[in-house]
XYZ file of N, CA and C in Angstrom:
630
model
N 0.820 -1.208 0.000
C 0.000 0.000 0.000
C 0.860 1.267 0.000
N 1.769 1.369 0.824
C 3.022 2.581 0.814
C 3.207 2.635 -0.583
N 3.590 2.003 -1.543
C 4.395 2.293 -2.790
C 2.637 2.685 -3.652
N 1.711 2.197 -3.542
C 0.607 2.760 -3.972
C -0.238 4.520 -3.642
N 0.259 4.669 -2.562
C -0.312 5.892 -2.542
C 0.999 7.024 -2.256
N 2.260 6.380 -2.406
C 3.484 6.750 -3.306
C 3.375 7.514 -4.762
N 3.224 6.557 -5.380
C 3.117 6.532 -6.963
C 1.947 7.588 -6.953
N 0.636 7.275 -5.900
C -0.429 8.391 -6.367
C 0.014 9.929 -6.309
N 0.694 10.360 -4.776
C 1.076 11.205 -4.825
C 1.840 12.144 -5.631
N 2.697 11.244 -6.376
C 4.053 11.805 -7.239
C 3.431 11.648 -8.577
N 2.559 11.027 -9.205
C 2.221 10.957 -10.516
C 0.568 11.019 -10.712
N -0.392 10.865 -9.785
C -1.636 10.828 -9.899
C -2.229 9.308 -10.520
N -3.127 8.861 -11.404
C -3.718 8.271 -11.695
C -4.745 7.458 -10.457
N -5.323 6.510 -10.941
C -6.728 5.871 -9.918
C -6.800 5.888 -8.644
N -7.315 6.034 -8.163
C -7.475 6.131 -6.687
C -6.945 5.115 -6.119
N -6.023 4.803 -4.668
C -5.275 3.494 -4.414
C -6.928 2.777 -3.540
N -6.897 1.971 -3.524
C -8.112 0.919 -2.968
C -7.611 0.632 -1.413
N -7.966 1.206 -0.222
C -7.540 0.845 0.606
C -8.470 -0.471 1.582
N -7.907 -1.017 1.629
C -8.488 -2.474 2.447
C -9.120 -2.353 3.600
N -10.401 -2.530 3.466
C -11.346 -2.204 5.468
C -10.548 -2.436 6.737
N -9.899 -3.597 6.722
C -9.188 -3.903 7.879
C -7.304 -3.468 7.906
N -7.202 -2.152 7.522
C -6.149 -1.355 7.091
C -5.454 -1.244 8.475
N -4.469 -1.749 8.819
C -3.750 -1.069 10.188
C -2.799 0.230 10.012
N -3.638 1.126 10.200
C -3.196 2.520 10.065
C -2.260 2.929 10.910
N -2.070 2.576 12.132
C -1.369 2.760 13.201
C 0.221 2.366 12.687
N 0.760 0.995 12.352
C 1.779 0.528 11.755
C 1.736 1.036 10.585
N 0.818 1.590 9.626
C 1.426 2.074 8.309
C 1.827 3.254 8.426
N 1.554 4.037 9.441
C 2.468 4.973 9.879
C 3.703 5.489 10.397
N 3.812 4.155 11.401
C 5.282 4.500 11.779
C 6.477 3.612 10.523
N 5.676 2.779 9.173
C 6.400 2.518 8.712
C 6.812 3.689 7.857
N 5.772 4.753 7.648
C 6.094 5.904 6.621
C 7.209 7.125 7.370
N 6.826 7.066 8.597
C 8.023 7.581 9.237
C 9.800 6.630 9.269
N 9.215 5.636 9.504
C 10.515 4.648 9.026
C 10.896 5.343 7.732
N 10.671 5.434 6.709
C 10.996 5.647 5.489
C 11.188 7.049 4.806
N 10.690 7.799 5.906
C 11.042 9.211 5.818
C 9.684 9.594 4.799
N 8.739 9.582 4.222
C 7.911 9.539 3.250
C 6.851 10.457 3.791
N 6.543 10.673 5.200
C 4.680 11.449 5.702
C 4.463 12.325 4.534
N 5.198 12.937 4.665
C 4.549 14.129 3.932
C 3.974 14.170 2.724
N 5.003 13.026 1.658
C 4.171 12.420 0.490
C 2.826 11.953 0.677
N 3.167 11.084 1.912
C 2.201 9.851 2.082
C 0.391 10.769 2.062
N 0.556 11.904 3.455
C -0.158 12.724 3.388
C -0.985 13.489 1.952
N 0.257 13.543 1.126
C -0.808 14.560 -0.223
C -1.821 13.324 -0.609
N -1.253 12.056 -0.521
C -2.171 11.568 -1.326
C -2.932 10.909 -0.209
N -2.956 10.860 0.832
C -4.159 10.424 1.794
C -5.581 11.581 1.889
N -5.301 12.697 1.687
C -6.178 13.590 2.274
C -6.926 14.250 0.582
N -6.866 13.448 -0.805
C -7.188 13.139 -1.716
C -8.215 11.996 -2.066
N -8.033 10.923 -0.748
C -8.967 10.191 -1.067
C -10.252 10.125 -0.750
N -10.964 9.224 -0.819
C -12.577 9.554 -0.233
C -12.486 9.342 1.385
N -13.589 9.763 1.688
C -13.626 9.966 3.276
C -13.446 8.861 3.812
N -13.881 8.205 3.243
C -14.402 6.204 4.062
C -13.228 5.803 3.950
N -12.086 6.006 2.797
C -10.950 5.422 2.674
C -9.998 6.232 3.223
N -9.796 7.779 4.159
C -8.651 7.830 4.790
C -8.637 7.307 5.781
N -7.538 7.576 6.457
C -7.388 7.097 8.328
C -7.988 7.638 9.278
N -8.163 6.963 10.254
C -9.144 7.784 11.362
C -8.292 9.242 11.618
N -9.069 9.587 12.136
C -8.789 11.358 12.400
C -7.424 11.627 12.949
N -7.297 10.957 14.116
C -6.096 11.190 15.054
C -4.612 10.880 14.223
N -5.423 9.695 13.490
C -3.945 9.175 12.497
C -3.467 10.003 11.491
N -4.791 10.995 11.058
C -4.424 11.764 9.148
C -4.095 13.407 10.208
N -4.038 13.242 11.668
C -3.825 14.790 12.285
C -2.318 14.263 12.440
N -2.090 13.296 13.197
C -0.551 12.964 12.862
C 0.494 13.042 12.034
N -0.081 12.589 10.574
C 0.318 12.907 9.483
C 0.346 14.462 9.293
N -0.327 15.240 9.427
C -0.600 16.571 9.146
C 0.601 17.041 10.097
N 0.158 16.993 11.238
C 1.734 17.622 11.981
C 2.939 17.471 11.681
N 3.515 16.292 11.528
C 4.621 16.014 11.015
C 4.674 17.117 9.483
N 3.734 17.150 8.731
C 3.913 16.855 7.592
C 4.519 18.558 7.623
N 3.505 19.788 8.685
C 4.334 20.598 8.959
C 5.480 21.042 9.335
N 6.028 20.175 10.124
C 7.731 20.077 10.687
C 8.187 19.808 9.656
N 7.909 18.935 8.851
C 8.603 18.797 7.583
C 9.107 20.378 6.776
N 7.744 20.834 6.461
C 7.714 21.936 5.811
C 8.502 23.057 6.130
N 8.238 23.076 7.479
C 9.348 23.987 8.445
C 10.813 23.846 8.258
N 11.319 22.531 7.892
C 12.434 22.174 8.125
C 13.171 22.395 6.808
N 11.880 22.041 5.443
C 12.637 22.202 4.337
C 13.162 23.765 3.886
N 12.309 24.994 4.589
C 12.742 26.469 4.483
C 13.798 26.736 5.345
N 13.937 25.740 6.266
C 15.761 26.324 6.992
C 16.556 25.918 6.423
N 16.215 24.710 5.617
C 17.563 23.934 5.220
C 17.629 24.468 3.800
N 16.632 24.971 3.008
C 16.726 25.841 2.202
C 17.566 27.206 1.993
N 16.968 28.091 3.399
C 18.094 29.139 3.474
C 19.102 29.034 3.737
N 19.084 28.238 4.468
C 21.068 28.004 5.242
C 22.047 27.543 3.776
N 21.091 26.964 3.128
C 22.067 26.218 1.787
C 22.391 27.680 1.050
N 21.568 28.526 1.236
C 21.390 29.182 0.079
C 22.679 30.590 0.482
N 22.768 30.770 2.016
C 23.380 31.189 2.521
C 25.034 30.736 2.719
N 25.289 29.642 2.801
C 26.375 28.770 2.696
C 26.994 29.315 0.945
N 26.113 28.938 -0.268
C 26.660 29.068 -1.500
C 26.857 30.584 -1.841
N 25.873 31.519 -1.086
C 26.149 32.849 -1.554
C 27.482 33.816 -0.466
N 27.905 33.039 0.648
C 28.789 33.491 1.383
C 30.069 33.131 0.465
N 29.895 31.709 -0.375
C 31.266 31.508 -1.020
C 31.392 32.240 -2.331
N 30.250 32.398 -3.049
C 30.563 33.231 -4.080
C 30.711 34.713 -3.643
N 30.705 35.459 -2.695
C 30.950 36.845 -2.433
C 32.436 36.486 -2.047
N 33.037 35.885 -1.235
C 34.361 35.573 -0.720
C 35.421 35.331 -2.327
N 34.495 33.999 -3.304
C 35.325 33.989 -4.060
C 34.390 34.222 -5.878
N 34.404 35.344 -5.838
C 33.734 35.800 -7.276
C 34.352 35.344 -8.482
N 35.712 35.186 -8.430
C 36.767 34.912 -9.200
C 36.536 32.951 -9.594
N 35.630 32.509 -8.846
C 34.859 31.012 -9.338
C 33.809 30.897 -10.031
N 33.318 31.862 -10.497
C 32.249 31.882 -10.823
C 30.599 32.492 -10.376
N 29.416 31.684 -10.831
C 28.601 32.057 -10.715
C 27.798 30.791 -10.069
N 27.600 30.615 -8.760
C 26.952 29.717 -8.015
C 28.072 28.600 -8.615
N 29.301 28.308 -7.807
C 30.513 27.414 -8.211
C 29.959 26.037 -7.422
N 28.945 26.396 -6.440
C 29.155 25.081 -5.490
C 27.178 24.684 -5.587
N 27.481 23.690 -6.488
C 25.850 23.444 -6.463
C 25.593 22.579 -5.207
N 23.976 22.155 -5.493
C 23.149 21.408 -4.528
C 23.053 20.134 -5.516
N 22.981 19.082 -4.722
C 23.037 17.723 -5.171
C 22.115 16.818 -4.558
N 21.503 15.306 -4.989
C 20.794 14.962 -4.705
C 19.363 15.421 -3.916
N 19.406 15.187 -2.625
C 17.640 15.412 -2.035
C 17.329 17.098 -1.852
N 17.707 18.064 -1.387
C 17.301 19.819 -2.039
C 17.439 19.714 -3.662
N 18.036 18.816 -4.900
C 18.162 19.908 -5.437
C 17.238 18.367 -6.334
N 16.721 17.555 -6.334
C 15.981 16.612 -6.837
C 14.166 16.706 -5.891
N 14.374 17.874 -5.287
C 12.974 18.142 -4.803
C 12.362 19.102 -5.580
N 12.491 20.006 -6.208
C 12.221 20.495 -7.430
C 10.978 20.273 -8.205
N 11.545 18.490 -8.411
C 10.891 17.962 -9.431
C 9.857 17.240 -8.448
N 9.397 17.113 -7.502
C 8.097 16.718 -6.635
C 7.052 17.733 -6.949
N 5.439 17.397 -6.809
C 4.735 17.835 -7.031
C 4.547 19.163 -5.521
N 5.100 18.994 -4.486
C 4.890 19.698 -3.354
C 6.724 19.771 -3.120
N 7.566 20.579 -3.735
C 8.871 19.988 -3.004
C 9.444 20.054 -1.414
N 8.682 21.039 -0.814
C 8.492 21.419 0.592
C 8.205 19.845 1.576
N 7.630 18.879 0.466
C 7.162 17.657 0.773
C 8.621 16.593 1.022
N 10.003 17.143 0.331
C 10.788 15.939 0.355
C 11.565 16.222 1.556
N 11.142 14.656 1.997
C 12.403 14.697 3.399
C 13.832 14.499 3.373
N 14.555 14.886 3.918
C 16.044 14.466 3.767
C 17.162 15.154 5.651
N 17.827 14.563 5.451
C 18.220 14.624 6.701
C 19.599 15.791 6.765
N 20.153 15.713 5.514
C 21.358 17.039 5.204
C 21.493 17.331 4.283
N 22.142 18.064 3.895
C 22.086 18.848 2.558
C 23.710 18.462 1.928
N 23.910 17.957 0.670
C 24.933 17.589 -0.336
C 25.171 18.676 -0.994
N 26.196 19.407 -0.932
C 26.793 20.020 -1.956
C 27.782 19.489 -2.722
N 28.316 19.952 -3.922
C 29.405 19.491 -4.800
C 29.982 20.538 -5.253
N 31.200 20.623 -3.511
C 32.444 21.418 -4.071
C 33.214 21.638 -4.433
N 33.658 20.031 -4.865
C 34.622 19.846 -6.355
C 36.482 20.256 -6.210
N 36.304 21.113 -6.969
C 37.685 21.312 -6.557
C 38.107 23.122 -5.808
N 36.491 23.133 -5.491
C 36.897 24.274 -4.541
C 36.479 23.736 -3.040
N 36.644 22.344 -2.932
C 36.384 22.044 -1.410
C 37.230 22.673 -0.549
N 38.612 22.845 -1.120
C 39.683 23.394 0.318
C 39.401 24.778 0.552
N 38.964 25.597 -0.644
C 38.883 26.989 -0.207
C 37.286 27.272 0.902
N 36.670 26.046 0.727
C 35.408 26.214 1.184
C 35.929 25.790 2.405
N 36.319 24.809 3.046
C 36.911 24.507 3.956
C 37.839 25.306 4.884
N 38.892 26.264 4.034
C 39.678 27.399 4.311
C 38.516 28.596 5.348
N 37.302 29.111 4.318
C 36.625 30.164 4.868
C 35.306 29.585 5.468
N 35.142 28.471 5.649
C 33.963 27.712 7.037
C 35.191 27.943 8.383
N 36.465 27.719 8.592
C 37.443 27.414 9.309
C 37.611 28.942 10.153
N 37.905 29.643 8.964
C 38.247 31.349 9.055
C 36.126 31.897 9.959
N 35.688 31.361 10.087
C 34.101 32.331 10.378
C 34.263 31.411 11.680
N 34.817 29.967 12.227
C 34.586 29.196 13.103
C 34.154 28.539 12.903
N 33.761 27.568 12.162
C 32.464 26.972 12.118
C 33.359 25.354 11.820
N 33.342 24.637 12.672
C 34.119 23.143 12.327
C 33.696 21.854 11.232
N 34.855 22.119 10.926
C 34.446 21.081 9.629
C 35.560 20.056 10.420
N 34.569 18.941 10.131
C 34.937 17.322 9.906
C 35.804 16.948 8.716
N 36.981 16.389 8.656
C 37.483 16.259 7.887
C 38.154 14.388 7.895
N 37.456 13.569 8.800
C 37.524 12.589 8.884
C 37.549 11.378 7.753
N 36.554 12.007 6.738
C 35.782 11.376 5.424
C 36.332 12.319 3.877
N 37.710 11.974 3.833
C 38.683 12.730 2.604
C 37.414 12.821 1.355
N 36.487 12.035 1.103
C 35.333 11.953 0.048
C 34.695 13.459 0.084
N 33.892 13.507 1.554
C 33.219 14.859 1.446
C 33.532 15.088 3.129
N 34.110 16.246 3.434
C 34.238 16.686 4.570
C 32.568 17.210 5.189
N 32.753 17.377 6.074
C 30.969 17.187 6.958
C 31.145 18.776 8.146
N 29.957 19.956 7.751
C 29.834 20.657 8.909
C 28.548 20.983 9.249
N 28.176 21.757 10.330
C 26.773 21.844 10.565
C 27.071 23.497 10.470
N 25.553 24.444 10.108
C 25.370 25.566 10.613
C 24.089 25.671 10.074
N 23.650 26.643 11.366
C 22.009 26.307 11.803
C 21.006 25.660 11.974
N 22.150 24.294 12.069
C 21.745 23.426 12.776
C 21.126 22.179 11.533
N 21.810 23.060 10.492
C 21.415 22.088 9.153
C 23.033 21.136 8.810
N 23.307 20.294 8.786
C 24.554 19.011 8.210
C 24.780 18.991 6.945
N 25.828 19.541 6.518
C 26.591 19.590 5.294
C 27.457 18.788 5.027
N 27.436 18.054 3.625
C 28.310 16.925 3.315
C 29.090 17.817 1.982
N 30.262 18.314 2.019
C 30.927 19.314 1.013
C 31.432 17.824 0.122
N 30.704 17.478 -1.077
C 31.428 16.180 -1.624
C 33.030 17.103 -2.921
N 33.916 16.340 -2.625
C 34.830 16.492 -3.835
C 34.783 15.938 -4.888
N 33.999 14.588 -5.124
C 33.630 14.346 -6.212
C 32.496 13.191 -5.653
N 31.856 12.839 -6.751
C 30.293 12.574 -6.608
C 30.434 10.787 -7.040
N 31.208 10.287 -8.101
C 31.195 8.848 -8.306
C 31.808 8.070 -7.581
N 32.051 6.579 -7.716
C 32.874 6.191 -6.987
C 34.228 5.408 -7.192
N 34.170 6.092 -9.119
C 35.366 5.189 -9.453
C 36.189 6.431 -10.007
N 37.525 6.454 -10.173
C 37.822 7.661 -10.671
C 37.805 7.882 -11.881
N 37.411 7.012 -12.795
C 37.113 7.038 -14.657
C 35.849 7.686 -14.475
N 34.741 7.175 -13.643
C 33.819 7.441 -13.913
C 33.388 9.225 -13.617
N 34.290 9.876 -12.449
C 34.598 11.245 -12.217
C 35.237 12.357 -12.849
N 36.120 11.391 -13.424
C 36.870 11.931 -14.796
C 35.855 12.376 -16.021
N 34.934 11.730 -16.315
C 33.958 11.374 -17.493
C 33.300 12.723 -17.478
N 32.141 12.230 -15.555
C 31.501 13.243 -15.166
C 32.047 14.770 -15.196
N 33.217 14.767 -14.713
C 33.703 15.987 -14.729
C 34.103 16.786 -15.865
N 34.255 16.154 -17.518
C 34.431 16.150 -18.493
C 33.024 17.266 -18.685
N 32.016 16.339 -19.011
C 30.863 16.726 -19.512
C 30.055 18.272 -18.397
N 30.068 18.259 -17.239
C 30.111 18.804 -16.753
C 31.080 20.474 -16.731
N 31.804 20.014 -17.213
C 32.959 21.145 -17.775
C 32.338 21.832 -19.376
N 31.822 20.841 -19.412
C 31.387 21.283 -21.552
C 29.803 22.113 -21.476
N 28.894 21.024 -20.597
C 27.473 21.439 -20.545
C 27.377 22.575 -19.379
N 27.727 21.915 -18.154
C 27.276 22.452 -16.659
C 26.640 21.162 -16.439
N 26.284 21.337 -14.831
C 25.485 20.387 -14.503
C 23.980 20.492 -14.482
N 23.442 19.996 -15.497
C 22.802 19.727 -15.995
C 21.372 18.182 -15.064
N 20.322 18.822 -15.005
C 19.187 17.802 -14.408
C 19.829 16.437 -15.546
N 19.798 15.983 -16.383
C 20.287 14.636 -17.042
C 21.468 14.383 -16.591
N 22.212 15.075 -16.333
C 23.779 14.106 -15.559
C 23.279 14.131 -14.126
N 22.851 14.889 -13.589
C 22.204 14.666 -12.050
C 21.989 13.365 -11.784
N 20.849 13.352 -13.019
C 20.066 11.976 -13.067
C 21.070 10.685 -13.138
N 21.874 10.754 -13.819
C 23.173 9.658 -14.003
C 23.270 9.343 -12.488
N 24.291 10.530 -11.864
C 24.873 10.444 -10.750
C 23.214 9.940 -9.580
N 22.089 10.279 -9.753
C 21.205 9.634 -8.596
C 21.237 8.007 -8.976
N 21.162 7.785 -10.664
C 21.049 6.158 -10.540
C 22.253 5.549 -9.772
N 23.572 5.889 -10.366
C 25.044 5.021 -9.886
C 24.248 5.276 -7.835
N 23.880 6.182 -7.415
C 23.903 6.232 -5.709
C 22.940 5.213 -5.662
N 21.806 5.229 -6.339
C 20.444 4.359 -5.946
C 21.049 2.550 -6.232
N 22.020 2.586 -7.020
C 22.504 1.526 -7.537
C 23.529 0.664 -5.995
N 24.425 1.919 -5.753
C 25.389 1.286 -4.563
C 24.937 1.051 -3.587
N 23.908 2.186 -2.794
C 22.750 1.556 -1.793
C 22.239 0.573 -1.570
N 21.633 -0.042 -3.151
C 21.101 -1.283 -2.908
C 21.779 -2.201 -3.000
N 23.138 -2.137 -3.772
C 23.722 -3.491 -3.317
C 24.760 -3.513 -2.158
N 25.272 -2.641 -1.317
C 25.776 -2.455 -0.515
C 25.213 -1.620 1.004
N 24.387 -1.421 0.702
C 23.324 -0.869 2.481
C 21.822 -1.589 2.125
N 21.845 -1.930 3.464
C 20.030 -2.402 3.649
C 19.445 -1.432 3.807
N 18.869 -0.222 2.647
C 17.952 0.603 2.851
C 16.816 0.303 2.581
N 15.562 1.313 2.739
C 14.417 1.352 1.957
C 14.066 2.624 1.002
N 12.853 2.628 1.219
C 12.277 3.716 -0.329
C 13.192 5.144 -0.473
N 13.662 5.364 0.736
C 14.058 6.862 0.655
C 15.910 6.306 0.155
């Protein structure tokens, strides 16, 4: 049922058929397992009356679904604040040098993007990670440098993963970084780089939907 009123939310078509003897209680904390309410929500409060959840359960959903919302405008500004502190420091990189990657910058494309959950924010600072690193260091602000891949800091309470490069083989970074150099980064190489992640996840971490 999760991947059914999934799919409704994000693409529409027939109404999902929910089953009389529905345990709403567990399909909830599995949607919190999975990071999903807030989806789960657009398309619950779409269906007919007889087929949502009892009250207390679709007010549950609703609250969360606000914290959500709340959470995606801090982690919004702080990102936005983070990339425009480095382009005033270093103008001489360009024009927005340090994009957003995966879950902020693949929420976009959701029908509610305020709706996608995610727990930190990915940037790709490439080969201006050290100078980014240099002036997070210079304001105070501690960066983790434990994980040579993407060094890790927090501010405002939002978790930053500064990646230096995004694949996991170095041909394949080479490639990326090629095309990326010719086009920009571009939503279709995005898309590349989300399959190769969705790809290593599943054969190397026991995740789920998110």
């Amino acid at each position: 049922m999760l991947t059914s009123l999934l799919k409704y939310s994000l693409f529409g078509g027939p109404i999902p058929k929910i089953p009389d003897t529905f345990d709403w209680n567990h399909f909830f904390v599995e949607c919190r397992k999975e990071a999903v309410v807030a989806l789960v929500y657009d398309a619950l409060i779409q269906l007919p009356p007889n087929q949502q959840p009892p009250h207390e359960i679709l007010f549950h959903f609703a609250t969360i679904t606000h914290t959500i919302e709340e959470d995606f405008q801090r982690f919004a500004q702080t990102t936005a604040e983070v990339q425009e502190r480095f382009s005033d420091r270093h103008p001489e990189c360009g024009l927005r040098p340090i994009p957003v990657v995966k879950g902020l910058r693949i929420a976009g494309l959701y029908p509610t993007p305020q709706h996608r959950e995610f727990g930190d924010i990915d940037l790709l600072s490439g080969k201006y990670t050290d100078l980014l690193i240099d002036q997070l260091s210079e304001a105070g602000i501690t960066v983790d440098l434990s994980d040579r891949r993407h060094p890790t800091f927090q501010l405002n309470g939002v978790n930053f993963e500064a990646h230096r490069y995004l694949f996991y083989k170095p041909e394949e970074n080479t490639f990326f970084d090629s095309i990326r150099e010719r086009e920009g980064f571009t939503l279709e190489l995005h898309a590349h780089f989300i399959a190769a992640h969705i790809e290593r996840h599943a054969v190397f971490f026991d995740e789920g939907i998110k």
